Short mmCIF file of C-alpha atoms and ligand atoms in Angstrom, two decimals:
data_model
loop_
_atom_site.label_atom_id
_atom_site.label_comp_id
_atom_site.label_asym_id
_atom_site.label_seq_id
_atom_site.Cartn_x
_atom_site.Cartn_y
_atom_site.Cartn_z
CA UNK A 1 16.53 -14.27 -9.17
CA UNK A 2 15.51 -12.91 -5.94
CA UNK A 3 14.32 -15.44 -3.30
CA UNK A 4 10.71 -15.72 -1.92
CA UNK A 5 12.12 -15.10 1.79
CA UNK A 6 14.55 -12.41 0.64
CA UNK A 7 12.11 -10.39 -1.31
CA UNK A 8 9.33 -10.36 1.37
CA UNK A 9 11.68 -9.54 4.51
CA UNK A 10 12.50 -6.28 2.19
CA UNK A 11 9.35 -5.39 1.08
CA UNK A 12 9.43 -2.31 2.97
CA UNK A 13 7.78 1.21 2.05
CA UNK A 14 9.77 2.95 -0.51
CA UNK A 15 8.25 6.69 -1.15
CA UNK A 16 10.91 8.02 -2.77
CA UNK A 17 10.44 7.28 -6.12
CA UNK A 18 12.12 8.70 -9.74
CA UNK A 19 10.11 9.54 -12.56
CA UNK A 20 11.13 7.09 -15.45
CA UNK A 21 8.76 5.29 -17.26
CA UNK A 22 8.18 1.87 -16.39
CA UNK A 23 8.44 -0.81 -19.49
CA UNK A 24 5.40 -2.37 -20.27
CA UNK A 25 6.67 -5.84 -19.57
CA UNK A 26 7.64 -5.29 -16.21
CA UNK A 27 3.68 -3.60 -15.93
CA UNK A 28 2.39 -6.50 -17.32
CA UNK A 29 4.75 -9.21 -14.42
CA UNK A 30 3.42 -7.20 -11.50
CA UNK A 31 -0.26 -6.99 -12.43
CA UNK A 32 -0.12 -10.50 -13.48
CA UNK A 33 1.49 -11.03 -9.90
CA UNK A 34 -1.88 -9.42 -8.49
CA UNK A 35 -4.12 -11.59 -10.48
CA UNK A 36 -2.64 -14.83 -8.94
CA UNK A 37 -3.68 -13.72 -5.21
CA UNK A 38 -6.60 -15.86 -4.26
CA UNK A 39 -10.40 -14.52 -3.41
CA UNK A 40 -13.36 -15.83 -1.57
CA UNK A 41 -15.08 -18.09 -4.32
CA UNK A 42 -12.28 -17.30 -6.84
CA UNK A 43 -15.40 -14.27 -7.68
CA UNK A 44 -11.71 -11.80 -7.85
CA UNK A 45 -13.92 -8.97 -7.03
CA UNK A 46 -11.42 -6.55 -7.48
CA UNK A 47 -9.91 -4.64 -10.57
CA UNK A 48 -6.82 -2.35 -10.55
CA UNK A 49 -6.71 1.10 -12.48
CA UNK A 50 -3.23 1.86 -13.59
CA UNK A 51 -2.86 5.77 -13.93
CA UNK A 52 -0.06 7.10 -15.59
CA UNK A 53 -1.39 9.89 -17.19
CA UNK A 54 0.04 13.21 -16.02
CA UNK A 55 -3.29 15.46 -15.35
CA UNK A 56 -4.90 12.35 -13.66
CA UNK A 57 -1.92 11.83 -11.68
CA UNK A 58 -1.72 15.60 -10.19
CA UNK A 59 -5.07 15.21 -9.55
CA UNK A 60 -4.80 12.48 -7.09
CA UNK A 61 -1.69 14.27 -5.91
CA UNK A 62 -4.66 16.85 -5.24
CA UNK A 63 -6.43 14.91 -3.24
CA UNK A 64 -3.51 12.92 -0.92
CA UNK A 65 -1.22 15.77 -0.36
CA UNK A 66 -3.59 17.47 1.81
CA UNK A 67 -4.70 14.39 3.76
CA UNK A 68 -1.18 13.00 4.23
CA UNK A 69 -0.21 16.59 5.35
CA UNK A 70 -2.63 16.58 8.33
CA UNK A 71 -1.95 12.78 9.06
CA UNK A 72 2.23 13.66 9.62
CA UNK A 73 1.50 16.70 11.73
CA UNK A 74 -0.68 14.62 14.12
CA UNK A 75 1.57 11.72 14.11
CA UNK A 76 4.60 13.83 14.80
CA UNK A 77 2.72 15.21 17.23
CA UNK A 78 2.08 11.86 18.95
CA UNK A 79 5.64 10.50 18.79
CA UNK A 80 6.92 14.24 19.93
CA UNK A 81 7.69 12.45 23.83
CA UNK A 82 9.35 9.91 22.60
CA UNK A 83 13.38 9.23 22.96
CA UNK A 84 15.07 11.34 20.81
CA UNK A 85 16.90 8.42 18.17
CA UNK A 86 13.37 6.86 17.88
CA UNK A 87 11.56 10.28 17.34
CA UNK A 88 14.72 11.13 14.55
CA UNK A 89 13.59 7.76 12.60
CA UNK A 90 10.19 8.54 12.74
CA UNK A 91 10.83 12.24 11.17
CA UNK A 92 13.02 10.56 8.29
CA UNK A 93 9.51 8.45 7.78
CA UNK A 94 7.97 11.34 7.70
CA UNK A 95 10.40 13.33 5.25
CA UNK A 96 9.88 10.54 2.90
CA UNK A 97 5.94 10.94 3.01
CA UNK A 98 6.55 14.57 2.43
CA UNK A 99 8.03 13.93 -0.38
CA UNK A 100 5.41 10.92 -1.66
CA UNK A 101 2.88 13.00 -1.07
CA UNK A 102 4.58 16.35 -2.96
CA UNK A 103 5.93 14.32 -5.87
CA UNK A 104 2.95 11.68 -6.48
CA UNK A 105 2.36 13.00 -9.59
CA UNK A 106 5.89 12.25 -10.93
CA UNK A 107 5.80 8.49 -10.18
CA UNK A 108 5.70 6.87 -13.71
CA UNK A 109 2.67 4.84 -12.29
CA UNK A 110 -0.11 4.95 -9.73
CA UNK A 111 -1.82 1.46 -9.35
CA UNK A 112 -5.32 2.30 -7.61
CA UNK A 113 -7.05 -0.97 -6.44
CA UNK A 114 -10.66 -1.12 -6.39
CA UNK A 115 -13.16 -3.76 -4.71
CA UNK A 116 -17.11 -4.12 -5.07
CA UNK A 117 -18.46 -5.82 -2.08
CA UNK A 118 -21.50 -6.93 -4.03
CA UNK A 119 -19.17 -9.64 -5.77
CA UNK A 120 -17.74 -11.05 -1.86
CA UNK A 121 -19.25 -13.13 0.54
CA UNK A 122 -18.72 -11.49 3.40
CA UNK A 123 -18.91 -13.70 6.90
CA UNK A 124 -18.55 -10.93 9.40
CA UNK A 125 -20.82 -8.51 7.86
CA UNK A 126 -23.26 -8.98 10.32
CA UNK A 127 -20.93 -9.23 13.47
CA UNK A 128 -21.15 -5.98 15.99
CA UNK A 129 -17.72 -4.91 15.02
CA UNK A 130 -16.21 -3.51 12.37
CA UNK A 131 -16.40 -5.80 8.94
CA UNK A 132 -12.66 -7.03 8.02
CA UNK A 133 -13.33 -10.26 5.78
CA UNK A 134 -14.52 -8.29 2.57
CA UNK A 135 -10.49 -6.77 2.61
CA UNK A 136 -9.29 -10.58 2.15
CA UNK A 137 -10.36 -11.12 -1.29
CA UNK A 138 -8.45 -7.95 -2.89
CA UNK A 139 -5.16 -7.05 -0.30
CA UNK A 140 -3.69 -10.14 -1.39
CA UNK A 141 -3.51 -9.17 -4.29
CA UNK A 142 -2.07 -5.30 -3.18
CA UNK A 143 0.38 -7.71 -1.68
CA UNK A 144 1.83 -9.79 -4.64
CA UNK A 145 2.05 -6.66 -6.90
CA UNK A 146 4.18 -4.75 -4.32
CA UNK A 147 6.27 -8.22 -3.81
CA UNK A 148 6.18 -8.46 -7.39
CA UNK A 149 7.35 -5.07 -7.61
CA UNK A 150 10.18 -5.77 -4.97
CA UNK A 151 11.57 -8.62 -7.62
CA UNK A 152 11.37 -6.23 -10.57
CA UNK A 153 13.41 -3.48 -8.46
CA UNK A 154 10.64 -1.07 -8.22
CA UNK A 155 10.13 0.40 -4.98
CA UNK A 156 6.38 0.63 -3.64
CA UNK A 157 4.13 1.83 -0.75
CA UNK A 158 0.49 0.91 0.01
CA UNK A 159 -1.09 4.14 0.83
CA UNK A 160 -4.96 4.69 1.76
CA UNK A 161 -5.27 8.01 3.04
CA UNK A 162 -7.37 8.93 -0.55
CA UNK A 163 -9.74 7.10 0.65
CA UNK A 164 -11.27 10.08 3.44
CA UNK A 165 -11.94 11.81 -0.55
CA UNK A 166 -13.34 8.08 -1.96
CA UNK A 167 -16.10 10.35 -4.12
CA UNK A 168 -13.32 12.58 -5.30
CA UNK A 169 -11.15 9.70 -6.52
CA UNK A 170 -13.51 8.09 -7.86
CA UNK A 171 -15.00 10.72 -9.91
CA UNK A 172 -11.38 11.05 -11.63
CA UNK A 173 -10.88 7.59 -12.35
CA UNK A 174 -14.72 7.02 -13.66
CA UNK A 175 -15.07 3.98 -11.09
CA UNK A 176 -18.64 3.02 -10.83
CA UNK A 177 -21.05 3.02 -8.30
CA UNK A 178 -20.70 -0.06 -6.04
CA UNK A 179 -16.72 -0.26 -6.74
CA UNK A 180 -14.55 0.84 -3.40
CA UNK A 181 -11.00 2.46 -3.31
CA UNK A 182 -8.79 0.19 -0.99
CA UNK A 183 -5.57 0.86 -1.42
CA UNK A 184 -3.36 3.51 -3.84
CA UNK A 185 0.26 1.92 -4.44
CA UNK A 186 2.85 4.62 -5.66
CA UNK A 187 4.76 2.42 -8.27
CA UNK A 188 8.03 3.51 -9.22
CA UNK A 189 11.97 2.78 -9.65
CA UNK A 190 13.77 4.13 -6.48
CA UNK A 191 16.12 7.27 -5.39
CA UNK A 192 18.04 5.56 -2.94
CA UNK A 193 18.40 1.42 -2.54
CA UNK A 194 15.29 0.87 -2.40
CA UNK A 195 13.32 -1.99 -0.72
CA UNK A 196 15.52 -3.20 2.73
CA UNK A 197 15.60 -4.39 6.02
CA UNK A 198 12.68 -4.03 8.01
CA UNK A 199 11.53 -4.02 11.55
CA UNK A 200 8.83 -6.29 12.46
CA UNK A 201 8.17 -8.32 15.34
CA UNK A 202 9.04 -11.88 15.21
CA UNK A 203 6.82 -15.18 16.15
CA UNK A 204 7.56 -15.43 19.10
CA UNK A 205 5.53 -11.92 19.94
CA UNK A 206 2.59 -12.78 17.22
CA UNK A 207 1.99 -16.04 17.26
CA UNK A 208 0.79 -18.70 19.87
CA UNK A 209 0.04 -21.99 20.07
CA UNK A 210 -3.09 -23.63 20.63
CA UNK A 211 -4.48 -20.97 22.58
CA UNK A 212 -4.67 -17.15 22.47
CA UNK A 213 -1.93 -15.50 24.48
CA UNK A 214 -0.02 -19.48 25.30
CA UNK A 215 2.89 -18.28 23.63
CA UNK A 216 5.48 -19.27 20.89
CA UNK A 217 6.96 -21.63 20.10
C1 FMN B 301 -3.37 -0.51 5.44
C2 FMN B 301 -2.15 0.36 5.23
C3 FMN B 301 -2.32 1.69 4.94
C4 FMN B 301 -1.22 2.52 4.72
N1 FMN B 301 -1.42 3.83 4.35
C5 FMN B 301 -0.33 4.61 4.08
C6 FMN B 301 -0.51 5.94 3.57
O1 FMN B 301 -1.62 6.41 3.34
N2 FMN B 301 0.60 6.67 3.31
C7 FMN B 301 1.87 6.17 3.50
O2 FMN B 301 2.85 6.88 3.21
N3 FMN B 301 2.06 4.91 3.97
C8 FMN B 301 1.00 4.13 4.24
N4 FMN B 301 1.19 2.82 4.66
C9 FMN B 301 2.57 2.30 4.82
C10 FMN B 301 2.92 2.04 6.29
O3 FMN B 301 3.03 3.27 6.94
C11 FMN B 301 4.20 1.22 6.38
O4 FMN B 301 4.02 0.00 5.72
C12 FMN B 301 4.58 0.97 7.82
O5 FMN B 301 4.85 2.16 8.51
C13 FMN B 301 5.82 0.09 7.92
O6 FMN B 301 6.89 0.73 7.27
P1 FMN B 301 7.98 -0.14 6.52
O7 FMN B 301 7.22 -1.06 5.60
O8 FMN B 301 8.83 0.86 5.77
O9 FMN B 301 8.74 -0.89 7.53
C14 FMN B 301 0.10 2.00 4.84
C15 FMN B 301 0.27 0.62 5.12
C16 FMN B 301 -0.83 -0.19 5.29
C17 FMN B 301 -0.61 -1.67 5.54
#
């Protein structure tokens, strides 16, 4: 069995994904995985929808392919000065979005995660900024079903670019009024290897001690 360390240093975004079914069990670990992340007040104001039927599926493929098409163009287009190995990884990324976003409906499951704000306490509602506390009580649990799905060798990706179509979405999926989208995670059992090595900046660059910008350790 994978360990806690090794399976969250590789939890990175695998969009490549092959269309076999995915046992029920192995379902049932990962969403059970979500239900164990914590929420303000223990309210769990969140619920997941697991879509697996095919029609539902293309239509959400409807609805991202479009979006993720105009979000690669721009970033490509942002990156396009940059030195030519770094620009090269960033078109592989890229690639592999193309192909999320052109085979989404062949994943054998789309998890979409939904939130109602009327069931959070939110502290910074009120703050002249933009509200980030209501996200805490449902992306931890985005975050132990993709880690779950790193342990069950499924690959993963958080995506959110449905969410500029939220109405559309939600109209296929017959989520209520008051229920958010917050996050669409691609499920699946990989092409290549998988979940890997990732590139993240390290303590020393995110974290400080005592004070803001004093520096690690
Ligand atoms: C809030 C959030 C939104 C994201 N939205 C998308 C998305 O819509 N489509 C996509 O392909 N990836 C999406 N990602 C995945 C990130 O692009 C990815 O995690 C990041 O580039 C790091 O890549 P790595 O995990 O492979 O190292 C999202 C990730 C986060 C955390």
């Amino acid at each position: 069995m994978a360990e806690l360390y090794d399976v969250m240093s590789t939890l990175r975004a695998v969009r490549k994904l092959r269309p076999d079914p995915i046992p029920d069990d192995v379902l049932e670990r990962v969403l059970q995985a979500a239900c164990w992340a914590p929420t303000g007040g223990n309210t769990q104001p969140w619920r997941v929808v697991v879509v697996t039927e095919p029609d539902t599926k293309r239509a959400l493929q409807d609805i991202y392919a479009p979006e993720w098409e105009r979000y690669a163009v721009a970033f490509l287009k942002m990156m396009a000065d940059r030195p030519a190995d770094e620009l090269a990884s960033w078109e592989r990324v890229a690639a592999a979005g193309d192909h999320l976003a052109a085979n989404l409906h062949q994943v054998p499951a789309i998890l979409m995660f939904c939130a109602n704000p009327a069931m959070m306490a939110i502290t910074d509602a009120k703050l002249d900024r933009v509200s980030m506390v209501g996200g805490g009580s449902v992306y931890p649990a985005v975050q132990n079903a993709m880690l779950a799905c790193v342990q069950e060798g499924l690959g993963c990706t958080l995506t959110t670019l449905h969410c500029t179509h939220e109405d559309e979405v939600k109209a296929v999926l017959g989520i209520p009024d008051g229920w958010a989208t917050v996050g669409m995670v691609p499920i699946g059992y990989p092409v290549g290897k998988g979940h890997g090595s990732i590139t993240r900046l390290p303590p020393s660059e995110m974290a400080d001690r005592d004070r803001f910008g004093a520096g690690w350790p």
